[in-house]
Coordinates of C-alpha atoms and ligand atoms in Angstrom, one line a residue:
M18 CA 0.0 0.0 -0.2
P19 CA 1.5 3.7 -0.9
T20 CA 2.4 5.8 2.1
P21 CA -1.0 7.9 3.1
R22 CA -0.4 11.5 2.7
A23 CA -2.2 14.5 5.4
A24 CA -1.2 18.3 4.8
V25 CA -1.2 19.5 8.1
I26 CA -2.5 22.7 9.1
H27 CA -1.2 23.6 12.6
D28 CA 1.0 26.4 14.7
L29 CA 4.6 25.6 14.8
S30 CA 5.9 26.2 18.3
G31 CA 9.6 25.9 19.4
F32 CA 9.1 25.3 23.4
G33 CA 6.4 23.4 25.3
R34 CA 4.9 20.5 23.4
C35 CA 1.8 21.0 21.2
S36 CA 0.7 21.4 17.7
L37 CA 3.5 20.2 14.8
T38 CA 6.1 19.1 17.0
E39 CA 3.1 15.9 17.9
V40 CA 1.8 16.1 15.0
I41 CA 4.3 15.1 12.5
P42 CA 6.3 12.4 15.0
I43 CA 2.8 10.7 15.8
L44 CA 1.5 10.9 12.2
S45 CA 4.8 9.5 11.2
V46 CA 5.3 7.0 13.4
M47 CA 1.9 5.7 12.4
G48 CA 2.8 5.4 9.2
V49 CA 1.5 8.9 7.4
Q50 CA 3.3 11.0 5.7
C51 CA 2.9 14.6 6.7
C52 CA 3.1 17.8 4.4
P53 CA 2.9 20.9 6.9
L54 CA 1.5 24.3 6.3
P55 CA 2.4 26.3 9.5
T56 CA -0.4 28.9 10.7
A57 CA 2.0 30.9 12.4
F58 CA 5.6 30.3 14.2
L59 CA 5.9 30.8 17.6
S60 CA 8.8 30.5 20.2
T61 CA 5.6 28.6 23.0
H62 CA 2.6 27.8 23.0
T63 CA 0.2 30.8 24.6
G64 CA -0.4 28.5 27.5
G65 CA 1.6 29.2 31.0
F66 CA 4.0 31.3 29.4
E67 CA 4.5 35.5 28.5
G68 CA 6.4 37.3 26.4
F69 CA 6.0 34.3 23.4
T70 CA 6.8 35.7 19.7
F71 CA 4.5 35.4 17.3
L72 CA 5.2 35.4 13.2
D73 CA 2.0 35.1 11.1
M74 CA 2.4 33.0 8.1
T75 CA -1.2 33.7 7.1
E76 CA 0.4 35.7 3.6
E77 CA 2.6 31.8 3.2
L78 CA -0.2 29.5 3.8
P79 CA -2.7 30.7 -0.1
R80 CA 0.9 30.7 -2.0
A81 CA 2.3 27.2 -0.9
A82 CA -1.2 26.2 -1.4
A83 CA -0.6 27.1 -5.2
H84 CA 2.4 25.4 -5.3
W85 CA 1.5 22.0 -4.2
K86 CA -2.0 22.6 -6.7
S87 CA 0.6 23.1 -9.2
L88 CA 2.5 19.8 -8.5
D89 CA -0.5 18.0 -8.6
L90 CA -0.7 16.7 -4.8
K91 CA -3.2 14.3 -3.8
F92 CA -3.9 14.4 0.2
Q93 CA -5.6 11.6 2.1
A94 CA -6.2 13.4 5.1
I95 CA -6.6 17.4 5.6
Y96 CA -5.9 17.7 9.3
S97 CA -6.2 21.1 11.0
G98 CA -6.2 22.4 14.3
F99 CA -4.4 26.0 16.1
L100 CA -5.2 29.3 13.5
G101 CA -2.7 32.1 13.6
S102 CA -5.1 34.8 12.0
E103 CA -9.0 35.6 11.2
R104 CA -8.0 35.3 7.7
Q105 CA -6.6 31.8 7.6
I106 CA -10.8 30.2 8.5
D107 CA -11.2 31.2 4.6
I108 CA -7.7 30.2 3.2
V109 CA -8.5 26.8 5.3
A110 CA -11.9 26.7 3.8
G111 CA -10.6 27.6 0.3
F112 CA -7.5 24.4 0.5
I113 CA -10.2 22.5 2.0
R114 CA -12.5 22.5 -0.9
T115 CA -9.7 22.8 -3.0
F116 CA -7.9 19.7 -2.3
R117 CA -10.5 17.4 -1.2
E118 CA -11.5 14.5 -3.4
K119 CA -14.2 11.5 -2.7
D120 CA -12.1 9.6 -0.1
T121 CA -10.0 12.3 1.6
L122 CA -10.6 12.5 5.2
V123 CA -11.4 16.0 6.6
M124 CA -10.4 17.0 10.5
V125 CA -10.9 19.5 11.8
D126 CA -10.0 20.2 15.7
P127 CA -11.4 23.3 16.2
V128 CA -8.5 24.3 19.0
M129 CA -10.2 27.6 20.3
G130 CA -9.5 27.2 24.0
D131 CA -9.9 25.4 27.0
N132 CA -10.9 25.5 31.0
G133 CA -14.0 27.8 29.7
Q134 CA -11.2 30.6 28.3
A135 CA -10.3 31.5 24.6
Y136 CA -6.4 31.0 23.8
Q137 CA -4.6 34.0 24.1
T138 CA -4.6 34.4 20.9
Y139 CA -7.9 34.0 19.3
T140 CA -10.5 37.1 19.1
P141 CA -14.4 36.1 19.1
A142 CA -14.6 36.7 15.3
M143 CA -12.0 33.8 14.9
C144 CA -14.3 31.2 17.3
A145 CA -17.2 32.3 15.2
G146 CA -15.3 31.2 12.1
M147 CA -14.0 28.5 13.7
A148 CA -17.6 27.1 13.4
R149 CA -17.6 27.8 9.5
L150 CA -14.7 26.0 9.3
A151 CA -15.6 23.1 11.5
A152 CA -18.5 22.8 9.4
L153 CA -16.8 21.5 6.3
A154 CA -15.2 18.5 8.6
D155 CA -16.1 14.8 8.4
V156 CA -14.7 14.7 12.2
I157 CA -13.8 17.2 14.3
T158 CA -12.6 16.7 18.1
P159 CA -13.1 19.7 20.1
N160 CA -13.2 19.9 24.1
L161 CA -15.8 20.9 26.3
T162 CA -14.7 24.8 26.0
E163 CA -14.5 24.1 22.0
A164 CA -17.8 22.6 22.2
A165 CA -19.4 25.6 24.2
F166 CA -18.5 28.3 21.2
L167 CA -19.2 26.0 18.2
L168 CA -22.4 26.2 19.8
G169 CA -23.3 29.3 20.8
R170 CA -23.9 28.6 24.6
D171 CA -21.9 29.9 27.6
Y172 CA -19.7 26.9 29.1
G173 CA -21.3 27.3 32.8
Q174 CA -24.1 26.4 31.1
L175 CA -23.5 23.5 28.9
L176 CA -24.1 20.6 30.8
D177 CA -27.2 22.0 33.0
G178 CA -24.8 24.2 34.4
G179 CA -21.4 21.4 35.2
R180 CA -24.3 19.6 37.1
A181 CA -24.5 16.7 34.1
V182 CA -20.7 16.6 33.8
H183 CA -20.7 13.3 34.8
D184 CA -24.0 12.0 33.0
E185 CA -23.3 9.8 30.1
A186 CA -26.6 11.1 28.5
A187 CA -26.1 14.5 28.5
L188 CA -22.6 14.0 27.0
R189 CA -24.4 11.8 24.3
T190 CA -27.1 14.3 23.8
L191 CA -24.1 17.4 23.3
A192 CA -22.2 14.9 20.8
Q193 CA -25.3 14.5 19.1
E194 CA -25.7 18.6 18.8
L195 CA -22.4 18.5 17.5
S196 CA -22.7 16.4 14.7
L197 CA -25.0 19.1 12.9
G198 CA -27.7 16.6 12.3
G199 CA -25.6 13.5 11.8
K200 CA -23.5 15.1 9.2
R201 CA -19.9 14.8 10.8
S202 CA -18.8 12.3 13.5
V203 CA -17.5 14.0 17.0
A204 CA -14.7 13.4 19.2
L205 CA -15.8 15.2 22.2
T206 CA -12.4 15.5 24.0
G207 CA -12.7 16.1 28.2
A208 CA -15.5 13.9 28.4
A209 CA -15.8 12.1 32.3
L210 CA -18.5 9.5 33.3
A211 CA -17.6 9.9 36.6
P212 CA -14.9 11.2 39.0
G213 CA -11.4 10.1 38.6
Q214 CA -11.9 9.2 34.6
T215 CA -11.4 11.1 31.5
G216 CA -11.5 10.2 27.9
A217 CA -14.3 11.3 24.8
M218 CA -17.9 10.6 23.9
C219 CA -17.6 9.9 20.3
F220 CA -20.5 10.1 17.7
D221 CA -19.8 8.4 14.6
A222 CA -21.4 9.5 11.4
R223 CA -21.0 6.3 9.8
T224 CA -23.5 4.1 12.2
G225 CA -25.3 7.0 13.7
R226 CA -24.4 5.8 17.7
A227 CA -22.6 7.5 20.1
E228 CA -20.4 6.1 22.8
A229 CA -17.8 6.9 25.2
V230 CA -14.5 5.6 25.5
Q231 CA -12.8 6.2 29.4
T232 CA -9.4 6.1 31.1
E233 CA -8.2 6.9 34.6
F234 CA -7.9 10.8 35.1
V235 CA -4.0 11.7 36.0
A236 CA -3.5 15.6 35.8
H237 CA -4.8 18.6 34.7
P238 CA -3.4 20.8 32.7
L239 CA -1.7 19.2 30.6
H240 CA -0.5 21.1 27.6
G241 CA -0.7 19.4 24.2
T242 CA -2.7 16.6 25.5
G243 CA -5.8 17.9 22.7
D244 CA -3.2 18.1 19.9
I245 CA -2.3 14.6 20.5
F246 CA -5.5 13.1 20.9
A247 CA -6.6 14.9 17.3
S248 CA -3.5 13.2 15.8
V249 CA -3.4 9.8 17.0
L250 CA -7.4 9.6 16.3
T251 CA -6.1 11.1 12.4
G252 CA -3.8 8.3 12.3
G253 CA -6.2 5.4 13.6
L254 CA -8.8 6.4 11.4
M255 CA -6.4 6.6 7.9
R256 CA -5.5 3.0 8.5
G257 CA -8.7 2.6 8.8
D258 CA -9.8 2.0 12.4
S259 CA -13.1 2.7 13.2
L260 CA -14.0 6.4 15.3
L261 CA -13.9 4.2 18.7
D262 CA -11.2 2.3 18.2
A263 CA -9.1 5.0 17.0
A264 CA -10.1 7.4 20.1
A265 CA -9.3 4.7 22.5
R266 CA -6.3 4.4 21.2
A267 CA -5.7 8.2 21.7
V268 CA -6.8 8.2 25.2
D269 CA -4.8 5.0 26.2
F270 CA -1.7 6.6 24.6
I271 CA -2.4 9.9 26.4
H272 CA -2.6 8.0 29.8
A273 CA 0.4 6.5 29.4
C274 CA 1.8 9.8 28.5
A275 CA 0.6 11.8 31.2
L276 CA 1.6 9.1 34.2
R277 CA 5.2 9.3 33.0
T278 CA 5.1 13.1 32.7
V279 CA 3.7 13.0 36.5
A280 CA 6.2 10.8 37.7
Q281 CA 9.3 12.7 36.2
G282 CA 7.5 15.8 37.9
L283 CA 7.8 17.9 34.9
S284 CA 6.5 21.2 34.5
L285 CA 3.6 20.6 33.1
R286 CA 3.4 23.9 30.8
E287 CA 6.5 21.5 28.6
G288 CA 3.4 19.8 27.6
V289 CA 3.5 15.4 28.2
D290 CA 6.6 13.7 27.9
F291 CA 5.1 11.8 24.8
E292 CA 8.7 10.9 23.0
P293 CA 9.6 7.6 24.0
L294 CA 6.1 6.3 24.4
L295 CA 6.0 6.7 20.6
G296 CA 6.5 3.4 19.6
Q297 CA 3.5 2.3 21.0
L298 CA 1.6 3.6 18.0
V299 CA 3.5 1.8 15.5
P300 CA 1.0 0.1 13.7
R301 CA 1.0 -4.1 13.7
Ligands
LIG697 O1 -2.7 22.7 22.1 C1 -3.5 23.9 21.1 C2 -2.4 24.4 20.9 C3 -1.7 25.0 19.6 N1 -1.0 26.2 19.8 C4 -0.7 26.6 20.2 C5 -1.4 27.1 21.7 C6 -2.1 25.9 21.9 C7 -2.3 26.2 23.6 O2 -2.4 26.8 24.4 O3 -0.9 27.9 22.4 C8 0.1 27.9 19.9

């Protein structure tokens, strides 16, 4: 089988593992060729660091995409994450429209925020645009904050104001709502069915069913776990796994990485210490 190829549209943050420094190694070890379109270059990610540098790559994206088009490149997946400007919403949407073919997997991780807050560089207009971009996706991977933004709901009121946070039926309903009437699959992250657990509530547009995958909750906040989740999920789906199997692999991998990170007493903003465990993702 030829090596499947993915266009990966995320930022490159030099320190504090997230985005391309996770996406590329994870997809590579899972047997996928990554073609990066960096949305921005930052000295560090924006969570827990002050004074980071930020180079906006908006102008470069359409130029690189036009060159790829002239080469007639084909992608089995298009996978986007953290964007660098409001204009990038339309640029990434245009990229999807140009390069999508019948069997292309379009994965939009609607990266916008966490714990009820938007990330430092995200404006309300970018969050509104992200909902438009996510409407083009086959699969989305919001956390609970991003789910609230996508649905235009108050985070504090989501899941009955937090009272239903461990309510499987409420989480299932939320995943279904995010599917736009069953048109796209959803893996809602940070979904815990009981205290001491965490995982994902998955709505599979192929089966019309919503089911959860769970693991033990290790520590919060661990930076970059959402990017690891979406990357392992993308790699699994490109290998032909079901949404639920791919999500289970992602949740188990993050659990192993989180245990290792906490055991080493690493500062949480450095991200999870995943590199030594990448071998667990090698296809067998
Ligand atoms: O993991 C999401 C993410 C990606 N990229 C950058 C970020 C964050 C979250 O803080 O700051 C630059």
